[in-house]
């Protein structure tokens, strides 16, 4: 899960294969099916990332170490997915100045509404940018990170523009079934 492709970012440090720009973390391997939508998008844009399981409640020490080292390791964004009482994104945001983008993972009993509220309702002072529950949220978190990185990277901005244009053209080409005859 360590992607080493780089988008030609101006930050030369982060062009090194062992220094991905984006950390993608999640509370459990059971989150992977959803979080893969974020890494797929980063891969599509050639943005380097490393994905791994860091559980806030099962690996609190690892989480603290990850946060403390994040900036110096070259991370410039962290996408954090979690489900249920989803404290990983907020805790990670408290441990580093690297911006955290939270993805609420659908939970078994409350369908991710618990995850959403746990992530979005951060008290004032430590923000977590929070996205939609599930696959769309994971993909959009990556797109948002890409947009942020693109502000200092014209080639990446051009890729983002082309991505949106393709999406617009696809929507324009959509057709609906013919209306039923009376
Ligand atoms: C959270 O607990 C994880 O983010 C996951 O969404 C949820 C359930 O984890 P598992 O019991 O499936 O490992 O920490």
PDB file of N, CA, C and O in Angstrom, residues 58-113:
ATOM      1  N   UNK A  58      -6.941   0.892  19.724  1.00  0.00           N
ATOM      2  CA  UNK A  58      -6.175  -0.351  19.857  1.00  0.00           C
ATOM      3  C   UNK A  58      -4.670  -0.115  19.767  1.00  0.00           C
ATOM      4  O   UNK A  58      -3.883  -0.969  20.154  1.00  0.00           O
ATOM      5  N   UNK A  59      -4.285   1.034  19.220  1.00  0.00           N
ATOM      6  CA  UNK A  59      -2.849   1.333  19.027  1.00  0.00           C
ATOM      7  C   UNK A  59      -2.569   2.784  19.416  1.00  0.00           C
ATOM      8  O   UNK A  59      -2.010   3.543  18.618  1.00  0.00           O
ATOM      9  N   UNK A  60      -2.969   3.209  20.621  1.00  0.00           N
ATOM     10  CA  UNK A  60      -2.833   4.641  20.957  1.00  0.00           C
ATOM     11  C   UNK A  60      -1.403   5.154  20.881  1.00  0.00           C
ATOM     12  O   UNK A  60      -1.163   6.291  20.472  1.00  0.00           O
ATOM     13  N   UNK A  61      -0.444   4.293  21.283  1.00  0.00           N
ATOM     14  CA  UNK A  61       0.963   4.703  21.268  1.00  0.00           C
ATOM     15  C   UNK A  61       1.452   4.930  19.828  1.00  0.00           C
ATOM     16  O   UNK A  61       2.122   5.918  19.532  1.00  0.00           O
ATOM     17  N   UNK A  62       1.091   3.986  18.952  1.00  0.00           N
ATOM     18  CA  UNK A  62       1.474   4.093  17.533  1.00  0.00           C
ATOM     19  C   UNK A  62       0.881   5.358  16.929  1.00  0.00           C
ATOM     20  O   UNK A  62       1.506   6.041  16.120  1.00  0.00           O
ATOM     21  N   UNK A  63      -0.377   5.641  17.314  1.00  0.00           N
ATOM     22  CA  UNK A  63      -1.042   6.827  16.791  1.00  0.00           C
ATOM     23  C   UNK A  63      -0.280   8.092  17.206  1.00  0.00           C
ATOM     24  O   UNK A  63      -0.041   8.988  16.389  1.00  0.00           O
ATOM     25  N   UNK A  64       0.148   8.145  18.466  1.00  0.00           N
ATOM     26  CA  UNK A  64       0.881   9.315  18.960  1.00  0.00           C
ATOM     27  C   UNK A  64       2.215   9.457  18.220  1.00  0.00           C
ATOM     28  O   UNK A  64       2.611  10.573  17.837  1.00  0.00           O
ATOM     29  N   UNK A  65       2.896   8.343  17.999  1.00  0.00           N
ATOM     30  CA  UNK A  65       4.187   8.391  17.296  1.00  0.00           C
ATOM     31  C   UNK A  65       3.999   8.840  15.844  1.00  0.00           C
ATOM     32  O   UNK A  65       4.778   9.623  15.314  1.00  0.00           O
ATOM     33  N   UNK A  66       2.947   8.334  15.217  1.00  0.00           N
ATOM     34  CA  UNK A  66       2.653   8.707  13.820  1.00  0.00           C
ATOM     35  C   UNK A  66       2.434  10.221  13.735  1.00  0.00           C
ATOM     36  O   UNK A  66       2.995  10.898  12.874  1.00  0.00           O
ATOM     37  N   UNK A  67       1.625  10.736  14.635  1.00  0.00           N
ATOM     38  CA  UNK A  67       1.323  12.171  14.621  1.00  0.00           C
ATOM     39  C   UNK A  67       2.561  13.016  14.870  1.00  0.00           C
ATOM     40  O   UNK A  67       2.796  14.020  14.192  1.00  0.00           O
ATOM     41  N   UNK A  68       3.371  12.598  15.820  1.00  0.00           N
ATOM     42  CA  UNK A  68       4.563  13.374  16.179  1.00  0.00           C
ATOM     43  C   UNK A  68       5.554  13.435  15.022  1.00  0.00           C
ATOM     44  O   UNK A  68       6.250  14.439  14.847  1.00  0.00           O
ATOM     45  N   UNK A  69       5.622  12.380  14.215  1.00  0.00           N
ATOM     46  CA  UNK A  69       6.617  12.306  13.138  1.00  0.00           C
ATOM     47  C   UNK A  69       6.077  12.772  11.786  1.00  0.00           C
ATOM     48  O   UNK A  69       6.848  12.924  10.831  1.00  0.00           O
ATOM     49  N   UNK A  70       4.769  12.995  11.702  1.00  0.00           N
ATOM     50  CA  UNK A  70       4.116  13.178  10.395  1.00  0.00           C
ATOM     51  C   UNK A  70       4.759  14.281   9.548  1.00  0.00           C
ATOM     52  O   UNK A  70       5.107  14.053   8.386  1.00  0.00           O
ATOM     53  N   UNK A  71       4.921  15.446  10.099  1.00  0.00           N
ATOM     54  CA  UNK A  71       5.440  16.566   9.298  1.00  0.00           C
ATOM     55  C   UNK A  71       6.872  16.301   8.836  1.00  0.00           C
ATOM     56  O   UNK A  71       7.214  16.486   7.660  1.00  0.00           O
ATOM     57  N   UNK A  72       7.711  15.868   9.755  1.00  0.00           N
ATOM     58  CA  UNK A  72       9.124  15.633   9.411  1.00  0.00           C
ATOM     59  C   UNK A  72       9.297  14.499   8.413  1.00  0.00           C
ATOM     60  O   UNK A  72      10.285  14.462   7.680  1.00  0.00           O
ATOM     61  N   UNK A  73       8.341  13.591   8.372  1.00  0.00           N
ATOM     62  CA  UNK A  73       8.387  12.515   7.372  1.00  0.00           C
ATOM     63  C   UNK A  73       7.987  13.016   5.985  1.00  0.00           C
ATOM     64  O   UNK A  73       8.030  12.270   5.020  1.00  0.00           O
ATOM     65  N   UNK A  74       7.529  14.251   5.904  1.00  0.00           N
ATOM     66  CA  UNK A  74       7.174  14.821   4.606  1.00  0.00           C
ATOM     67  C   UNK A  74       5.691  14.810   4.308  1.00  0.00           C
ATOM     68  O   UNK A  74       5.273  15.261   3.236  1.00  0.00           O
ATOM     69  N   UNK A  75       4.890  14.303   5.239  1.00  0.00           N
ATOM     70  CA  UNK A  75       3.443  14.293   4.982  1.00  0.00           C
ATOM     71  C   UNK A  75       2.913  15.724   4.958  1.00  0.00           C
ATOM     72  O   UNK A  75       3.263  16.539   5.807  1.00  0.00           O
ATOM     73  N   UNK A  76       2.059  16.017   3.982  1.00  0.00           N
ATOM     74  CA  UNK A  76       1.458  17.347   3.889  1.00  0.00           C
ATOM     75  C   UNK A  76      -0.063  17.277   3.990  1.00  0.00           C
ATOM     76  O   UNK A  76      -0.743  18.309   3.996  1.00  0.00           O
ATOM     77  N   UNK A  77      -0.593  16.068   4.083  1.00  0.00           N
ATOM     78  CA  UNK A  77      -2.025  15.855   4.323  1.00  0.00           C
ATOM     79  C   UNK A  77      -2.195  14.449   4.869  1.00  0.00           C
ATOM     80  O   UNK A  77      -1.447  13.538   4.500  1.00  0.00           O
ATOM     81  N   UNK A  78      -3.177  14.309   5.758  1.00  0.00           N
ATOM     82  CA  UNK A  78      -3.500  12.984   6.290  1.00  0.00           C
ATOM     83  C   UNK A  78      -4.985  12.740   6.075  1.00  0.00           C
ATOM     84  O   UNK A  78      -5.831  13.537   6.512  1.00  0.00           O
ATOM     85  N   UNK A  79      -5.291  11.667   5.372  1.00  0.00           N
ATOM     86  CA  UNK A  79      -6.688  11.258   5.208  1.00  0.00           C
ATOM     87  C   UNK A  79      -6.921  10.150   6.225  1.00  0.00           C
ATOM     88  O   UNK A  79      -6.230   9.122   6.210  1.00  0.00           O
ATOM     89  N   UNK A  80      -7.880  10.387   7.127  1.00  0.00           N
ATOM     90  CA  UNK A  80      -8.092   9.437   8.216  1.00  0.00           C
ATOM     91  C   UNK A  80      -9.531   8.930   8.187  1.00  0.00           C
ATOM     92  O   UNK A  80     -10.473   9.710   8.278  1.00  0.00           O
ATOM     93  N   UNK A  81      -9.691   7.624   8.054  1.00  0.00           N
ATOM     94  CA  UNK A  81     -11.019   7.029   8.039  1.00  0.00           C
ATOM     95  C   UNK A  81     -11.243   6.206   9.293  1.00  0.00           C
ATOM     96  O   UNK A  81     -10.332   5.522   9.770  1.00  0.00           O
ATOM     97  N   UNK A  82     -12.455   6.281   9.830  1.00  0.00           N
ATOM     98  CA  UNK A  82     -12.779   5.470  11.012  1.00  0.00           C
ATOM     99  C   UNK A  82     -14.288   5.337  11.116  1.00  0.00           C
ATOM    100  O   UNK A  82     -15.043   6.146  10.583  1.00  0.00           O
ATOM    101  N   UNK A  83     -14.695   4.280  11.821  1.00  0.00           N
ATOM    102  CA  UNK A  83     -16.128   4.031  11.983  1.00  0.00           C
ATOM    103  C   UNK A  83     -16.526   3.925  13.443  1.00  0.00           C
ATOM    104  O   UNK A  83     -15.692   3.691  14.310  1.00  0.00           O
ATOM    105  N   UNK A  84     -17.805   4.135  13.715  1.00  0.00           N
ATOM    106  CA  UNK A  84     -18.321   4.061  15.088  1.00  0.00           C
ATOM    107  C   UNK A  84     -17.958   5.320  15.860  1.00  0.00           C
ATOM    108  O   UNK A  84     -18.135   6.434  15.372  1.00  0.00           O
ATOM    109  N   UNK A  85     -17.461   5.129  17.087  1.00  0.00           N
ATOM    110  CA  UNK A  85     -16.970   6.275  17.873  1.00  0.00           C
ATOM    111  C   UNK A  85     -15.629   6.660  17.271  1.00  0.00           C
ATOM    112  O   UNK A  85     -14.570   6.318  17.793  1.00  0.00           O
ATOM    113  N   UNK A  86     -15.696   7.388  16.178  1.00  0.00           N
ATOM    114  CA  UNK A  86     -14.538   7.532  15.286  1.00  0.00           C
ATOM    115  C   UNK A  86     -13.613   8.651  15.737  1.00  0.00           C
ATOM    116  O   UNK A  86     -13.632   9.762  15.205  1.00  0.00           O
ATOM    117  N   UNK A  87     -12.761   8.340  16.703  1.00  0.00           N
ATOM    118  CA  UNK A  87     -11.909   9.388  17.289  1.00  0.00           C
ATOM    119  C   UNK A  87     -10.560   9.538  16.591  1.00  0.00           C
ATOM    120  O   UNK A  87      -9.816  10.458  16.900  1.00  0.00           O
ATOM    121  N   UNK A  88     -10.219   8.614  15.666  1.00  0.00           N
ATOM    122  CA  UNK A  88      -8.893   8.674  15.029  1.00  0.00           C
ATOM    123  C   UNK A  88      -8.609  10.013  14.323  1.00  0.00           C
ATOM    124  O   UNK A  88      -7.556  10.615  14.567  1.00  0.00           O
ATOM    125  N   UNK A  89      -9.516  10.515  13.467  1.00  0.00           N
ATOM    126  CA  UNK A  89      -9.192  11.770  12.780  1.00  0.00           C
ATOM    127  C   UNK A  89      -8.963  12.931  13.754  1.00  0.00           C
ATOM    128  O   UNK A  89      -7.996  13.692  13.599  1.00  0.00           O
ATOM    129  N   UNK A  90      -9.808  13.057  14.745  1.00  0.00           N
ATOM    130  CA  UNK A  90      -9.671  14.163  15.705  1.00  0.00           C
ATOM    131  C   UNK A  90      -8.415  14.038  16.545  1.00  0.00           C
ATOM    132  O   UNK A  90      -7.715  15.031  16.797  1.00  0.00           O
ATOM    133  N   UNK A  91      -8.114  12.830  16.983  1.00  0.00           N
ATOM    134  CA  UNK A  91      -6.900  12.626  17.775  1.00  0.00           C
ATOM    135  C   UNK A  91      -5.664  12.919  16.937  1.00  0.00           C
ATOM    136  O   UNK A  91      -4.719  13.555  17.406  1.00  0.00           O
ATOM    137  N   UNK A  92      -5.684  12.450  15.688  1.00  0.00           N
ATOM    138  CA  UNK A  92      -4.535  12.695  14.816  1.00  0.00           C
ATOM    139  C   UNK A  92      -4.370  14.194  14.570  1.00  0.00           C
ATOM    140  O   UNK A  92      -3.250  14.715  14.577  1.00  0.00           O
ATOM    141  N   UNK A  93      -5.489  14.889  14.370  1.00  0.00           N
ATOM    142  CA  UNK A  93      -5.420  16.335  14.150  1.00  0.00           C
ATOM    143  C   UNK A  93      -4.812  17.050  15.363  1.00  0.00           C
ATOM    144  O   UNK A  93      -4.142  18.075  15.221  1.00  0.00           O
ATOM    145  N   UNK A  94      -5.047  16.490  16.554  1.00  0.00           N
ATOM    146  CA  UNK A  94      -4.498  17.100  17.766  1.00  0.00           C
ATOM    147  C   UNK A  94      -3.007  16.831  17.915  1.00  0.00           C
ATOM    148  O   UNK A  94      -2.311  17.531  18.650  1.00  0.00           O
ATOM    149  N   UNK A  95      -2.512  15.820  17.198  1.00  0.00           N
ATOM    150  CA  UNK A  95      -1.117  15.398  17.364  1.00  0.00           C
ATOM    151  C   UNK A  95      -0.170  16.005  16.342  1.00  0.00           C
ATOM    152  O   UNK A  95       1.042  15.822  16.434  1.00  0.00           O
ATOM    153  N   UNK A  96      -0.706  16.685  15.323  1.00  0.00           N
ATOM    154  CA  UNK A  96       0.147  17.221  14.259  1.00  0.00           C
ATOM    155  C   UNK A  96      -0.485  18.455  13.641  1.00  0.00           C
ATOM    156  O   UNK A  96      -1.706  18.620  13.685  1.00  0.00           O
ATOM    157  N   UNK A  97       0.350  19.308  13.045  1.00  0.00           N
ATOM    158  CA  UNK A  97      -0.178  20.470  12.316  1.00  0.00           C
ATOM    159  C   UNK A  97      -0.512  20.091  10.875  1.00  0.00           C
ATOM    160  O   UNK A  97      -1.084  20.894  10.135  1.00  0.00           O
ATOM    161  N   UNK A  98      -0.126  18.906  10.447  1.00  0.00           N
ATOM    162  CA  UNK A  98      -0.483  18.449   9.101  1.00  0.00           C
ATOM    163  C   UNK A  98      -2.008  18.358   9.028  1.00  0.00           C
ATOM    164  O   UNK A  98      -2.631  17.758   9.920  1.00  0.00           O
ATOM    165  N   UNK A  99      -2.648  18.983   8.008  1.00  0.00           N
ATOM    166  CA  UNK A  99      -4.115  18.976   7.974  1.00  0.00           C
ATOM    167  C   UNK A  99      -4.697  17.573   7.835  1.00  0.00           C
ATOM    168  O   UNK A  99      -4.166  16.752   7.082  1.00  0.00           O
ATOM    169  N   UNK A 100      -5.774  17.348   8.581  1.00  0.00           N
ATOM    170  CA  UNK A 100      -6.410  16.025   8.598  1.00  0.00           C
ATOM    171  C   UNK A 100      -7.774  16.101   7.913  1.00  0.00           C
ATOM    172  O   UNK A 100      -8.572  17.009   8.172  1.00  0.00           O
ATOM    173  N   UNK A 101      -8.017  15.143   7.038  1.00  0.00           N
ATOM    174  CA  UNK A 101      -9.253  15.049   6.264  1.00  0.00           C
ATOM    175  C   UNK A 101      -9.954  13.767   6.701  1.00  0.00           C
ATOM    176  O   UNK A 101      -9.442  12.665   6.494  1.00  0.00           O
ATOM    177  N   UNK A 102     -11.112  13.918   7.322  1.00  0.00           N
ATOM    178  CA  UNK A 102     -11.765  12.767   7.958  1.00  0.00           C
ATOM    179  C   UNK A 102     -12.812  12.109   7.068  1.00  0.00           C
ATOM    180  O   UNK A 102     -13.615  12.786   6.428  1.00  0.00           O
ATOM    181  N   UNK A 103     -12.781  10.799   7.062  1.00  0.00           N
ATOM    182  CA  UNK A 103     -13.766  10.026   6.288  1.00  0.00           C
ATOM    183  C   UNK A 103     -14.568   9.144   7.251  1.00  0.00           C
ATOM    184  O   UNK A 103     -14.026   8.225   7.862  1.00  0.00           O
ATOM    185  N   UNK A 104     -15.858   9.416   7.391  1.00  0.00           N
ATOM    186  CA  UNK A 104     -16.699   8.565   8.232  1.00  0.00           C
ATOM    187  C   UNK A 104     -16.982   7.234   7.519  1.00  0.00           C
ATOM    188  O   UNK A 104     -17.570   7.214   6.440  1.00  0.00           O
ATOM    189  N   UNK A 105     -16.551   6.162   8.147  1.00  0.00           N
ATOM    190  CA  UNK A 105     -16.760   4.835   7.561  1.00  0.00           C
ATOM    191  C   UNK A 105     -18.107   4.289   8.064  1.00  0.00           C
ATOM    192  O   UNK A 105     -18.416   4.403   9.257  1.00  0.00           O
ATOM    193  N   UNK A 106     -18.923   3.715   7.159  1.00  0.00           N
ATOM    194  CA  UNK A 106     -20.221   3.183   7.586  1.00  0.00           C
ATOM    195  C   UNK A 106     -20.054   2.150   8.697  1.00  0.00           C
ATOM    196  O   UNK A 106     -19.185   1.285   8.610  1.00  0.00           O
ATOM    197  N   UNK A 107     -20.864   2.255   9.717  1.00  0.00           N
ATOM    198  CA  UNK A 107     -20.793   1.312  10.842  1.00  0.00           C
ATOM    199  C   UNK A 107     -21.951   0.317  10.723  1.00  0.00           C
ATOM    200  O   UNK A 107     -22.888   0.533   9.955  1.00  0.00           O
ATOM    201  N   UNK A 108     -21.855  -0.737  11.495  1.00  0.00           N
ATOM    202  CA  UNK A 108     -22.818  -1.828  11.332  1.00  0.00           C
ATOM    203  C   UNK A 108     -24.235  -1.440  11.768  1.00  0.00           C
ATOM    204  O   UNK A 108     -25.206  -1.697  11.077  1.00  0.00           O
ATOM    205  N   UNK A 109     -24.342  -0.780  12.914  1.00  0.00           N
ATOM    206  CA  UNK A 109     -25.688  -0.543  13.451  1.00  0.00           C
ATOM    207  C   UNK A 109     -26.257   0.838  13.139  1.00  0.00           C
ATOM    208  O   UNK A 109     -27.455   1.000  13.003  1.00  0.00           O
ATOM    209  N   UNK A 110     -25.380   1.841  13.046  1.00  0.00           N
ATOM    210  CA  UNK A 110     -25.890   3.211  12.818  1.00  0.00           C
ATOM    211  C   UNK A 110     -25.524   3.737  11.432  1.00  0.00           C
ATOM    212  O   UNK A 110     -25.621   4.931  11.173  1.00  0.00           O
ATOM    213  N   UNK A 111     -25.104   2.861  10.569  1.00  0.00           N
ATOM    214  CA  UNK A 111     -24.841   3.163   9.150  1.00  0.00           C
ATOM    215  C   UNK A 111     -23.878   4.336   8.932  1.00  0.00           C
ATOM    216  O   UNK A 111     -23.946   5.027   7.937  1.00  0.00           O
ATOM    217  N   UNK A 112     -23.023   4.572   9.916  1.00  0.00           N
ATOM    218  CA  UNK A 112     -22.012   5.619   9.734  1.00  0.00           C
ATOM    219  C   UNK A 112     -22.440   6.986  10.226  1.00  0.00           C
ATOM    220  O   UNK A 112     -21.643   7.920  10.204  1.00  0.00           O
ATOM    221  N   UNK A 113     -23.690   7.096  10.698  1.00  0.00           N
ATOM    222  CA  UNK A 113     -24.104   8.403  11.238  1.00  0.00           C
ATOM    223  C   UNK A 113     -23.326   8.702  12.525  1.00  0.00           C
ATOM    224  O   UNK A 113     -23.015   9.854  12.830  1.00  0.00           O
TER     225      UNK A 113
END
